[in-house]
PDB file of C-alpha atoms in Angstrom:
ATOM      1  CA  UNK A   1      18.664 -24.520  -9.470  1.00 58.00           C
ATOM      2  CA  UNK A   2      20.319 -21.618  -8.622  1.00 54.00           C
ATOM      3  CA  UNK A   3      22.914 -19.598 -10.147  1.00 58.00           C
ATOM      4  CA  UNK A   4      25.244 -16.415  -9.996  1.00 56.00           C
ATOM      5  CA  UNK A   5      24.233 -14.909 -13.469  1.00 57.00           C
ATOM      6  CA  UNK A   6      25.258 -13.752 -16.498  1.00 61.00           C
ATOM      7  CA  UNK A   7      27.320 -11.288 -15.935  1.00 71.00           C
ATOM      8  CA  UNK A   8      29.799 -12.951 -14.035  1.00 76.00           C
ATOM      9  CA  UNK A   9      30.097 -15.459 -17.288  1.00 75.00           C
ATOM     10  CA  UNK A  10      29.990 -13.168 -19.704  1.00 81.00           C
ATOM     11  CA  UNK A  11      33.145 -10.858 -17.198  1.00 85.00           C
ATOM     12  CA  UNK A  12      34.953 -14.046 -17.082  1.00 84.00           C
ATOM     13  CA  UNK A  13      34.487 -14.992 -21.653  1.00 86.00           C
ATOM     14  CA  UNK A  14      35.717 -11.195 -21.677  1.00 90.00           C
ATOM     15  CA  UNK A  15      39.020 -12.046 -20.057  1.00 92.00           C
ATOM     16  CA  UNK A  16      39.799 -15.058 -21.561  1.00 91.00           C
ATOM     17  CA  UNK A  17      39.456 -13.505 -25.218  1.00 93.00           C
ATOM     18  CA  UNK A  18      42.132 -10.906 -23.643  1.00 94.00           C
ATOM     19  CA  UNK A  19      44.401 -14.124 -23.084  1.00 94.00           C
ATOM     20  CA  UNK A  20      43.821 -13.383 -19.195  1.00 94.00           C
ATOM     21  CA  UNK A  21      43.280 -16.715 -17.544  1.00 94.00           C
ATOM     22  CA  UNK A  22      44.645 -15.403 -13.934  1.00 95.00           C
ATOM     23  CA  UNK A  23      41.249 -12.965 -14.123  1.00 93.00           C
ATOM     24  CA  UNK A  24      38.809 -15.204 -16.137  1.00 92.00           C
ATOM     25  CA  UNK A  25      39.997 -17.582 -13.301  1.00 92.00           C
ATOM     26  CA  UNK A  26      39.419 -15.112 -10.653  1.00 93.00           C
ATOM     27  CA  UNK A  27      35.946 -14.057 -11.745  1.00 90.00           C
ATOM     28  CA  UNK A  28      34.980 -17.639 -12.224  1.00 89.00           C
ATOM     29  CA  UNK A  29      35.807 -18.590  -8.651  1.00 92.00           C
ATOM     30  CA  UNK A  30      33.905 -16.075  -7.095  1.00 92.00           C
ATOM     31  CA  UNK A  31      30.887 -17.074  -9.316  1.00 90.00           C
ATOM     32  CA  UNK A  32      31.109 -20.211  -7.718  1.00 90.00           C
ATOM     33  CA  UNK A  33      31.862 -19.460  -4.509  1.00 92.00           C
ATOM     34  CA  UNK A  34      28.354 -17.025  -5.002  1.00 91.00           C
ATOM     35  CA  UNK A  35      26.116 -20.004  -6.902  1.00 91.00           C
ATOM     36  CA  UNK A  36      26.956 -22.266  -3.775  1.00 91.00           C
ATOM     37  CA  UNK A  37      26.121 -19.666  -0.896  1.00 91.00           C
ATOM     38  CA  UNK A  38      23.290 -18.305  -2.875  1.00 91.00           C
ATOM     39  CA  UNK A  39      21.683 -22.657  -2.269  1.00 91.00           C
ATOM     40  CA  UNK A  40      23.014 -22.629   0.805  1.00 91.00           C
ATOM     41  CA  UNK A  41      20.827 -19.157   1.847  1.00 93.00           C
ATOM     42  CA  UNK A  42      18.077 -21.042   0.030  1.00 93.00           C
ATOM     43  CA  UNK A  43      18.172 -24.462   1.596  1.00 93.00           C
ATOM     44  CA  UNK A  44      18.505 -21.919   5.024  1.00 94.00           C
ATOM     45  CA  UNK A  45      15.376 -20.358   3.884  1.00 94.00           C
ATOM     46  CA  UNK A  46      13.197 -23.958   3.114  1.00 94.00           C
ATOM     47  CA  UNK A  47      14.862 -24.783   6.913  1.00 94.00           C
ATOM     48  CA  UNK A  48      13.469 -21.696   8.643  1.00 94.00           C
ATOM     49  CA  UNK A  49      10.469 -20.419   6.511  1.00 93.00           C
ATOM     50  CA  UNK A  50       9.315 -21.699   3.400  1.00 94.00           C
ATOM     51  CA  UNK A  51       9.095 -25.812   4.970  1.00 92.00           C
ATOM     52  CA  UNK A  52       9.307 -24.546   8.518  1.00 90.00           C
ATOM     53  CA  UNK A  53      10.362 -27.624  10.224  1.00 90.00           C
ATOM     54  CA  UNK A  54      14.145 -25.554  11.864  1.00 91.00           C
ATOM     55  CA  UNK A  55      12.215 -22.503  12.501  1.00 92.00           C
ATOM     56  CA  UNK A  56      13.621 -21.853  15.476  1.00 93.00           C
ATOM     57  CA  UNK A  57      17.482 -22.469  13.843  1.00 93.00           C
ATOM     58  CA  UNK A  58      19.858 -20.104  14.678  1.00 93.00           C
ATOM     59  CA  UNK A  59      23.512 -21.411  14.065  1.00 93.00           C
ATOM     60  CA  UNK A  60      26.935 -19.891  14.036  1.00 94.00           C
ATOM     61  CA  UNK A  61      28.550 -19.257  10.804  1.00 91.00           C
ATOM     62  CA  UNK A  62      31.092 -22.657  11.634  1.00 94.00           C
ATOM     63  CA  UNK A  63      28.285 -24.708  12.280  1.00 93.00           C
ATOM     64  CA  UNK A  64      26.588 -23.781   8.905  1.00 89.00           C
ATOM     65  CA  UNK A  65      29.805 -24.803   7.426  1.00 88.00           C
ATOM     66  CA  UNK A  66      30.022 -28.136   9.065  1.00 90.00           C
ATOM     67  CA  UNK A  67      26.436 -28.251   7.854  1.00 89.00           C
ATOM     68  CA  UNK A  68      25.345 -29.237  11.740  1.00 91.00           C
ATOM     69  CA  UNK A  69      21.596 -28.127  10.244  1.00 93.00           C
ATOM     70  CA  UNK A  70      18.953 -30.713   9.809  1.00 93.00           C
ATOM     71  CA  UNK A  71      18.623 -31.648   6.280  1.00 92.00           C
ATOM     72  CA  UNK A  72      20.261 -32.114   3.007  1.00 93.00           C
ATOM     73  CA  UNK A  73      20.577 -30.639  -0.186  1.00 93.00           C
ATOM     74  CA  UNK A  74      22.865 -33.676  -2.683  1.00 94.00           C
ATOM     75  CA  UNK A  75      23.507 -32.670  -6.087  1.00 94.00           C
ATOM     76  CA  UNK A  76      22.985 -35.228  -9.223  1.00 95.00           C
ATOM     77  CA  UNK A  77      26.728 -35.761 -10.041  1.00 93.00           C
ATOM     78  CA  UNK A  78      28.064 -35.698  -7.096  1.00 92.00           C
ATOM     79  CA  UNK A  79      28.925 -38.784  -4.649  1.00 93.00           C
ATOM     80  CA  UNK A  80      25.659 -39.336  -3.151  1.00 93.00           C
ATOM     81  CA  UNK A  81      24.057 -39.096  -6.585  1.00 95.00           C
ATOM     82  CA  UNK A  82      26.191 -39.734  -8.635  1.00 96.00           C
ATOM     83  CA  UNK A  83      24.146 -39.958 -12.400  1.00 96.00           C
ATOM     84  CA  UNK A  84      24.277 -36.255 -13.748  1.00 95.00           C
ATOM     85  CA  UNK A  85      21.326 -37.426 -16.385  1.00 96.00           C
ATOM     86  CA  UNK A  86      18.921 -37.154 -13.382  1.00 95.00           C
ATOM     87  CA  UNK A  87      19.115 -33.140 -14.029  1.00 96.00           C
ATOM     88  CA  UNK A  88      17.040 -33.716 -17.018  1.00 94.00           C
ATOM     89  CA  UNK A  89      14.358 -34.713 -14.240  1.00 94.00           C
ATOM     90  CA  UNK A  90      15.189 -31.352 -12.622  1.00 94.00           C
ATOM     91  CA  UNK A  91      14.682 -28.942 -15.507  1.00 95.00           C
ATOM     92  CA  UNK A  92      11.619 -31.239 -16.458  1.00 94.00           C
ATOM     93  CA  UNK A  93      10.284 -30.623 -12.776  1.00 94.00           C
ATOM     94  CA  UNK A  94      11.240 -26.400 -12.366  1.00 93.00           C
ATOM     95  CA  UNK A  95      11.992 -25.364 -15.719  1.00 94.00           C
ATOM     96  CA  UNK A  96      15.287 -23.720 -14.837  1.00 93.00           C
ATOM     97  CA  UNK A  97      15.725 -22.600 -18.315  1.00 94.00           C
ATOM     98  CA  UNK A  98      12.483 -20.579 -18.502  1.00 94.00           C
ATOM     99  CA  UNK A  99      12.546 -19.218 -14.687  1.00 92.00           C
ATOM    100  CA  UNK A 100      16.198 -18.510 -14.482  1.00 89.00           C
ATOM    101  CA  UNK A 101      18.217 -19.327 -18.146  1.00 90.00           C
ATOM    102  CA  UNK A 102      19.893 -22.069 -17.149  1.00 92.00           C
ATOM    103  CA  UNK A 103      20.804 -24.506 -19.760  1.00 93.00           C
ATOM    104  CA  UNK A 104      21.985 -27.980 -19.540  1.00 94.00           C
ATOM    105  CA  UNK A 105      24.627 -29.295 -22.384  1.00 94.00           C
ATOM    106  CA  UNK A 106      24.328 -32.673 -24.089  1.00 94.00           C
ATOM    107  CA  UNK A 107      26.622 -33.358 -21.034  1.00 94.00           C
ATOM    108  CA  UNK A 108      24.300 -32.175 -18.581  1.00 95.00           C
ATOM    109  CA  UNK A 109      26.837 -29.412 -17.645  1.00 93.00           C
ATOM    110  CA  UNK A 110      24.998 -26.225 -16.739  1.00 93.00           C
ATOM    111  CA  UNK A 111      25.228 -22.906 -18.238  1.00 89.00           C
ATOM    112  CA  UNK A 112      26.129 -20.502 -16.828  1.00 87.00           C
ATOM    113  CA  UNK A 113      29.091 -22.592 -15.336  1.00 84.00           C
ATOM    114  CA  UNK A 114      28.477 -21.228 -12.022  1.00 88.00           C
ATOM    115  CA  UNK A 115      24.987 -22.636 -11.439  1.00 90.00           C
ATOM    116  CA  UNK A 116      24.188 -25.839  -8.735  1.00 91.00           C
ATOM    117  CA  UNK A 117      21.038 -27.558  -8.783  1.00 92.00           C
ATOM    118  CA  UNK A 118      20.030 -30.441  -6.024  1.00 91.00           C
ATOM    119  CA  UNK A 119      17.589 -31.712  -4.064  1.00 94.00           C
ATOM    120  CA  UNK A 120      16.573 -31.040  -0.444  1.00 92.00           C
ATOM    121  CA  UNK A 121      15.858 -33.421   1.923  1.00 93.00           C
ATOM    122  CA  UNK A 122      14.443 -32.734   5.755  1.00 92.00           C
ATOM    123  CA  UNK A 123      14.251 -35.336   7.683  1.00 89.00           C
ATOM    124  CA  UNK A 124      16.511 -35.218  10.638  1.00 85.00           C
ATOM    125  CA  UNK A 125      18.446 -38.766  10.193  1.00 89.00           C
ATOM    126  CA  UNK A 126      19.507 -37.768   6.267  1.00 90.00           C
ATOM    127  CA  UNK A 127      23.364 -38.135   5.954  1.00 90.00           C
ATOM    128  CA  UNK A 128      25.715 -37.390   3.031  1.00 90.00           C
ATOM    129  CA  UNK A 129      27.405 -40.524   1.367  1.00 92.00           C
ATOM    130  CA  UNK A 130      29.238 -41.721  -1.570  1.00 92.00           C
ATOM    131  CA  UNK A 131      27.724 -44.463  -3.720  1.00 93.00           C
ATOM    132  CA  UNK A 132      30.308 -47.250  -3.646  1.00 94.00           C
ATOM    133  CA  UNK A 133      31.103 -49.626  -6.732  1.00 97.00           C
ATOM    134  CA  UNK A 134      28.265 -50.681  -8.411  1.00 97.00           C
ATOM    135  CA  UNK A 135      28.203 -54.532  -9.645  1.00 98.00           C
ATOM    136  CA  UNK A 136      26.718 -55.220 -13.818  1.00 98.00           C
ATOM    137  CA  UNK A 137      23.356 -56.659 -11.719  1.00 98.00           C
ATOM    138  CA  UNK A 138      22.701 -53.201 -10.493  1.00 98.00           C
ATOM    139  CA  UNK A 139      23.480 -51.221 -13.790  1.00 98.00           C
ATOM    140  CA  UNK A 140      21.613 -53.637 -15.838  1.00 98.00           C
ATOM    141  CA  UNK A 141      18.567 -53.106 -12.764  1.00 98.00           C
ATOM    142  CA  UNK A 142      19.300 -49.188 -13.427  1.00 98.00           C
ATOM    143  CA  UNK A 143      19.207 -48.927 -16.649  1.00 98.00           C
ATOM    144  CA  UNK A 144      15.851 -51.168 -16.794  1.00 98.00           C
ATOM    145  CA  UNK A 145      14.194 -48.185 -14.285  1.00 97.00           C
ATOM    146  CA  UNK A 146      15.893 -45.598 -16.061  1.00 96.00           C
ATOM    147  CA  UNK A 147      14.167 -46.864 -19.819  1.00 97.00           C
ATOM    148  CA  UNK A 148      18.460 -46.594 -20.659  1.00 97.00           C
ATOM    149  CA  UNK A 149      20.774 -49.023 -22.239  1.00 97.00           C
ATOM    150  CA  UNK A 150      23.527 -50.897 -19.923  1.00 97.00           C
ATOM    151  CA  UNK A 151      25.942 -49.129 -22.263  1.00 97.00           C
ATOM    152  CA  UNK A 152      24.800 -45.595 -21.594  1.00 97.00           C
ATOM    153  CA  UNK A 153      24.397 -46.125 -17.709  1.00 97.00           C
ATOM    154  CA  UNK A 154      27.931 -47.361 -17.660  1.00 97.00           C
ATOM    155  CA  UNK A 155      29.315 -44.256 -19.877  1.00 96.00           C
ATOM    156  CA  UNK A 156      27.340 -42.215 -17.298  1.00 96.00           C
ATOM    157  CA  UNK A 157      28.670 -43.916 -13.911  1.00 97.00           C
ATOM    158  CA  UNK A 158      31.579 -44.828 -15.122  1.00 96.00           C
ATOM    159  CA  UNK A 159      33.905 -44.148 -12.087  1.00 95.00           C
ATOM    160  CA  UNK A 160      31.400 -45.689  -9.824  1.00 96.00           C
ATOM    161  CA  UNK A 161      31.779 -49.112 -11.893  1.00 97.00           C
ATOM    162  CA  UNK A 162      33.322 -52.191 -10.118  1.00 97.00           C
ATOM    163  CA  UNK A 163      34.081 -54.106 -13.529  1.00 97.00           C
ATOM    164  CA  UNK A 164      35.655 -53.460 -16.167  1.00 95.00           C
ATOM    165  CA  UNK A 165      33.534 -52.754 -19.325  1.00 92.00           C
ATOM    166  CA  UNK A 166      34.100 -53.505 -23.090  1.00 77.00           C
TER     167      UNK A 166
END
């Protein structure tokens, strides 16, 4: 999990308890923008050093940003993943709130807003995709694995539902 810090959170509350949303705005994007390139230097540094297995990368800054390295790094909540209670497995796993204070809300929203978390994945072959509609056999298979009720793996993955619910 990585994340841009405090201070940018605590710039951005200051403005919008002055009733200035254009700069609370302003300083919230550029936390954002910083959270996401400071995981994208880190999944650059897994590639190159820490894992080792691109050592020898060396790409221009357009091919970073068609992401033409080898590799991964999906986020729980997003399409390929799309169950945001799978952070809980994160913070269980790093500890984000001891080694960096990063919190996670009842929602599993992350605090400081601009914080990402994810996993990374080397082989060669991974690709980014979206989870299509998911059928009531595989939530009720889901929520078996995940020890969840049906009810609370539909609330969570609601949008990636392909029935209607109760």
């Amino acid at each position: 999990a990585c994340t841009a810090g405090d201070g940018l959170d605590v710039l951005t509350k200051a403005y919008q308890q002055n009733n200035d949303d254009y700069h609370a705005i302003l300083i919230q994007a550029v936390a954002d923008r910083l959270a996401e390139a400071l995981a994208e230097k880190l999944h650059q540094d897994v590639r190159k050093e820490h894992w080792g297995y691109s050592q020898e990368e060396s790409l221009e800054l357009k091919d970073l940003l068609r992401e033409k390295y080898q590799g991964i790094r999906p986020a729980p909540g997003y399409p390929a993943c799309p169950d945001h209670t799978e952070k809980a497995s994160i913070w269980d796993i790093l500890n984000p709130v001891g080694n960096a204070s990063i919190l996670l809300t009842e929602n599993y929203t992350m605090s400081p807003v601009a914080s990402v978390s994810g996993y990374y994945f080397a082989r060669a072959e991974s690709k980014y995709f979206g989870v299509g509609k998911l059928g009531l056999d595989q939530v009720e298979d889901y929520a078996q694995r995940k020890s969840m009720s049906v009810s609370d793996v539909e609330r969570w993955l609601r949008p990636n539902l392909g029935y209607e619910t109760t």
